[in-house]
């Protein structure tokens, strides 16, 4: 399914990537997934941005992320990071991340070409996929795009030179891509 999604993206894929679920697309070191993304980038000039949402206390994930992000950066994937606690923020209007998640249908989602949403829901323990939804609902897409902009502002840009120290990149660093 991952290769099929990448084969259908025409211009841009923007996605969150939650630490609690290692099987999330882009979180696993799958060569097939990486090659599908590389093919989309090199053959169709698709822009891919992946925002890794990590938990400071998940040392196993923290230890493996630099190598995983390095591989993606080398393929031309734009990588950003945000701490899970920061991801669950309140803005000046006290709009919780949960309101965005409810409007989208989940916190692990992809926006494809600005026209489609791919939402992954996990079980309560976040150990396996419970449901995946591929939709083009206008209201949910509008909510997802607004949340994307917010995440972009709060997340930090990862580069080859700062990947090993990704947890210490100042918030919003490298905002202009």
Short mmCIF file of C-alpha atoms in Angstrom, two decimals:
data_model
loop_
_atom_site.label_atom_id
_atom_site.label_comp_id
_atom_site.label_asym_id
_atom_site.label_seq_id
_atom_site.Cartn_x
_atom_site.Cartn_y
_atom_site.Cartn_z
CA UNK A 1 0.00 0.00 0.00
CA UNK A 2 2.87 2.37 0.75
CA UNK A 3 4.28 2.03 -2.76
CA UNK A 4 0.81 2.60 -4.19
CA UNK A 5 0.40 5.84 -2.21
CA UNK A 6 3.81 7.09 -3.30
CA UNK A 7 3.01 6.15 -6.88
CA UNK A 8 -0.08 8.37 -6.82
CA UNK A 9 1.42 11.49 -5.27
CA UNK A 10 1.95 14.08 -8.00
CA UNK A 11 3.45 17.12 -6.24
CA UNK A 12 3.69 16.97 -2.48
CA UNK A 13 3.35 14.69 0.51
CA UNK A 14 3.43 16.17 4.01
CA UNK A 15 3.12 13.80 6.95
CA UNK A 16 3.30 13.48 10.69
CA UNK A 17 5.07 10.50 12.17
CA UNK A 18 4.23 9.49 15.75
CA UNK A 19 6.88 7.87 17.95
CA UNK A 20 4.50 5.55 19.75
CA UNK A 21 3.93 3.47 16.65
CA UNK A 22 7.16 2.20 15.10
CA UNK A 23 5.30 0.74 12.10
CA UNK A 24 4.17 4.17 10.98
CA UNK A 25 5.06 4.89 7.34
CA UNK A 26 8.53 6.44 7.32
CA UNK A 27 9.39 5.36 10.88
CA UNK A 28 10.52 1.88 9.91
CA UNK A 29 13.82 1.42 8.06
CA UNK A 30 12.11 -0.23 5.09
CA UNK A 31 14.23 -0.07 1.95
CA UNK A 32 11.08 -0.57 -0.18
CA UNK A 33 9.43 2.49 1.38
CA UNK A 34 12.57 4.56 1.00
CA UNK A 35 12.95 3.55 -2.64
CA UNK A 36 9.31 4.40 -3.40
CA UNK A 37 9.83 7.86 -1.91
CA UNK A 38 13.14 8.33 -3.73
CA UNK A 39 11.49 7.37 -7.00
CA UNK A 40 8.71 9.93 -6.42
CA UNK A 41 11.31 12.62 -5.67
CA UNK A 42 13.63 11.89 -8.59
CA UNK A 43 11.14 10.90 -11.29
CA UNK A 44 8.22 13.25 -10.55
CA UNK A 45 9.89 15.95 -8.44
CA UNK A 46 7.55 15.21 -5.51
CA UNK A 47 8.28 17.27 -2.37
CA UNK A 48 8.15 15.14 0.77
CA UNK A 49 8.20 16.51 4.30
CA UNK A 50 8.08 14.20 7.31
CA UNK A 51 7.61 15.57 10.83
CA UNK A 52 8.91 13.11 13.40
CA UNK A 53 7.02 13.49 16.66
CA UNK A 54 9.14 11.99 19.43
CA UNK A 55 8.86 11.40 23.17
CA UNK A 56 11.94 12.33 25.18
CA UNK A 57 11.44 9.36 27.48
CA UNK A 58 11.40 6.84 24.60
CA UNK A 59 15.14 6.20 24.54
CA UNK A 60 14.90 3.33 22.06
CA UNK A 61 13.21 5.59 19.52
CA UNK A 62 15.54 8.53 20.29
CA UNK A 63 18.58 6.32 19.70
CA UNK A 64 17.41 5.04 16.32
CA UNK A 65 15.95 8.27 14.91
CA UNK A 66 19.20 9.96 13.79
CA UNK A 67 20.13 7.14 11.40
CA UNK A 68 16.56 6.89 10.10
CA UNK A 69 16.36 10.65 9.54
CA UNK A 70 19.83 10.71 7.95
CA UNK A 71 18.71 8.12 5.35
CA UNK A 72 15.64 10.18 4.52
CA UNK A 73 17.58 13.44 4.30
CA UNK A 74 20.05 11.84 1.88
CA UNK A 75 17.14 10.89 -0.39
CA UNK A 76 15.87 14.47 -0.48
CA UNK A 77 13.08 14.14 2.09
CA UNK A 78 12.66 17.25 4.24
CA UNK A 79 12.73 16.27 7.88
CA UNK A 80 11.37 18.16 10.85
CA UNK A 81 11.03 17.19 14.53
CA UNK A 82 8.79 18.15 17.40
CA UNK A 83 8.54 16.84 20.94
CA UNK A 84 5.27 15.00 21.62
CA UNK A 85 4.47 17.31 24.55
CA UNK A 86 5.00 20.38 22.35
CA UNK A 87 2.89 18.76 19.65
CA UNK A 88 0.03 18.71 22.19
CA UNK A 89 0.02 22.48 22.68
CA UNK A 90 -2.52 25.17 23.34
CA UNK A 91 -2.42 28.28 21.18
CA UNK A 92 -3.33 31.82 22.17
CA UNK A 93 -7.01 31.00 21.66
CA UNK A 94 -6.69 27.89 23.84
CA UNK A 95 -7.34 25.62 20.89
CA UNK A 96 -5.99 22.25 21.89
CA UNK A 97 -4.25 19.88 19.52
CA UNK A 98 -7.10 17.51 20.36
CA UNK A 99 -9.50 19.84 18.53
CA UNK A 100 -7.37 19.52 15.41
CA UNK A 101 -7.12 15.75 15.86
CA UNK A 102 -10.87 15.47 16.26
CA UNK A 103 -11.41 17.60 13.16
CA UNK A 104 -8.94 15.54 11.14
CA UNK A 105 -9.74 12.14 12.61
CA UNK A 106 -6.31 11.37 14.11
CA UNK A 107 -2.87 12.77 14.86
CA UNK A 108 -0.93 10.52 12.47
CA UNK A 109 -1.89 11.79 9.02
CA UNK A 110 -0.63 12.62 5.55
CA UNK A 111 -1.69 15.40 3.23
CA UNK A 112 -1.26 14.32 -0.38
CA UNK A 113 -1.08 17.01 -3.07
CA UNK A 114 -3.20 19.28 -0.86
CA UNK A 115 -6.25 17.27 -1.98
CA UNK A 116 -6.33 14.06 0.05
CA UNK A 117 -5.86 12.91 3.63
CA UNK A 118 -4.52 9.56 4.71
CA UNK A 119 -5.25 9.03 8.40
CA UNK A 120 -3.78 6.21 10.48
CA UNK A 121 -5.45 5.27 13.75
CA UNK A 122 -3.78 2.87 16.15
CA UNK A 123 -5.11 0.77 18.96
CA UNK A 124 -5.19 2.30 22.45
CA UNK A 125 -1.71 0.97 23.25
CA UNK A 126 -0.44 2.37 19.92
CA UNK A 127 1.17 -0.94 19.03
CA UNK A 128 -0.76 -1.73 15.86
CA UNK A 129 -2.89 -0.08 13.21
CA UNK A 130 -6.58 -0.14 13.95
CA UNK A 131 -7.83 1.73 10.91
CA UNK A 132 -6.57 3.64 7.88
CA UNK A 133 -8.72 6.14 6.03
CA UNK A 134 -8.07 7.77 2.65
CA UNK A 135 -10.44 10.71 2.09
CA UNK A 136 -10.90 14.02 0.29
CA UNK A 137 -13.33 15.63 2.77
CA UNK A 138 -13.05 19.43 2.36
CA UNK A 139 -13.54 20.35 6.03
CA UNK A 140 -11.15 17.73 7.37
CA UNK A 141 -8.58 18.72 4.77
CA UNK A 142 -8.92 22.39 5.74
CA UNK A 143 -8.37 21.46 9.41
CA UNK A 144 -5.35 19.32 8.48
CA UNK A 145 -3.79 22.16 6.46
CA UNK A 146 -4.25 24.60 9.36
CA UNK A 147 -2.70 22.09 11.77
CA UNK A 148 0.14 21.50 9.31
CA UNK A 149 0.96 25.21 9.32
CA UNK A 150 0.95 25.24 13.12
CA UNK A 151 3.19 22.19 13.33
CA UNK A 152 5.57 23.74 10.80
CA UNK A 153 5.90 26.79 13.08
CA UNK A 154 6.56 24.77 16.23
CA UNK A 155 8.76 22.05 14.75
CA UNK A 156 12.46 22.29 13.93
CA UNK A 157 14.18 21.57 10.63
CA UNK A 158 16.67 18.73 10.68
CA UNK A 159 19.72 18.74 8.42
CA UNK A 160 22.63 16.35 7.96
CA UNK A 161 24.74 18.66 10.14
CA UNK A 162 22.34 18.73 13.12
CA UNK A 163 20.66 15.32 12.92
CA UNK A 164 22.67 13.79 15.77
CA UNK A 165 21.59 16.62 18.08
CA UNK A 166 17.99 16.85 16.84
CA UNK A 167 16.42 17.20 20.30
CA UNK A 168 18.38 20.44 20.89
CA UNK A 169 17.50 22.32 17.69
CA UNK A 170 15.69 25.53 18.69
CA UNK A 171 11.97 25.55 17.96
CA UNK A 172 11.21 26.81 14.48
CA UNK A 173 14.93 26.74 13.56
CA UNK A 174 15.42 26.62 9.82
CA UNK A 175 11.81 27.58 9.19
CA UNK A 176 12.49 28.71 5.64
CA UNK A 177 13.10 25.59 3.62
#
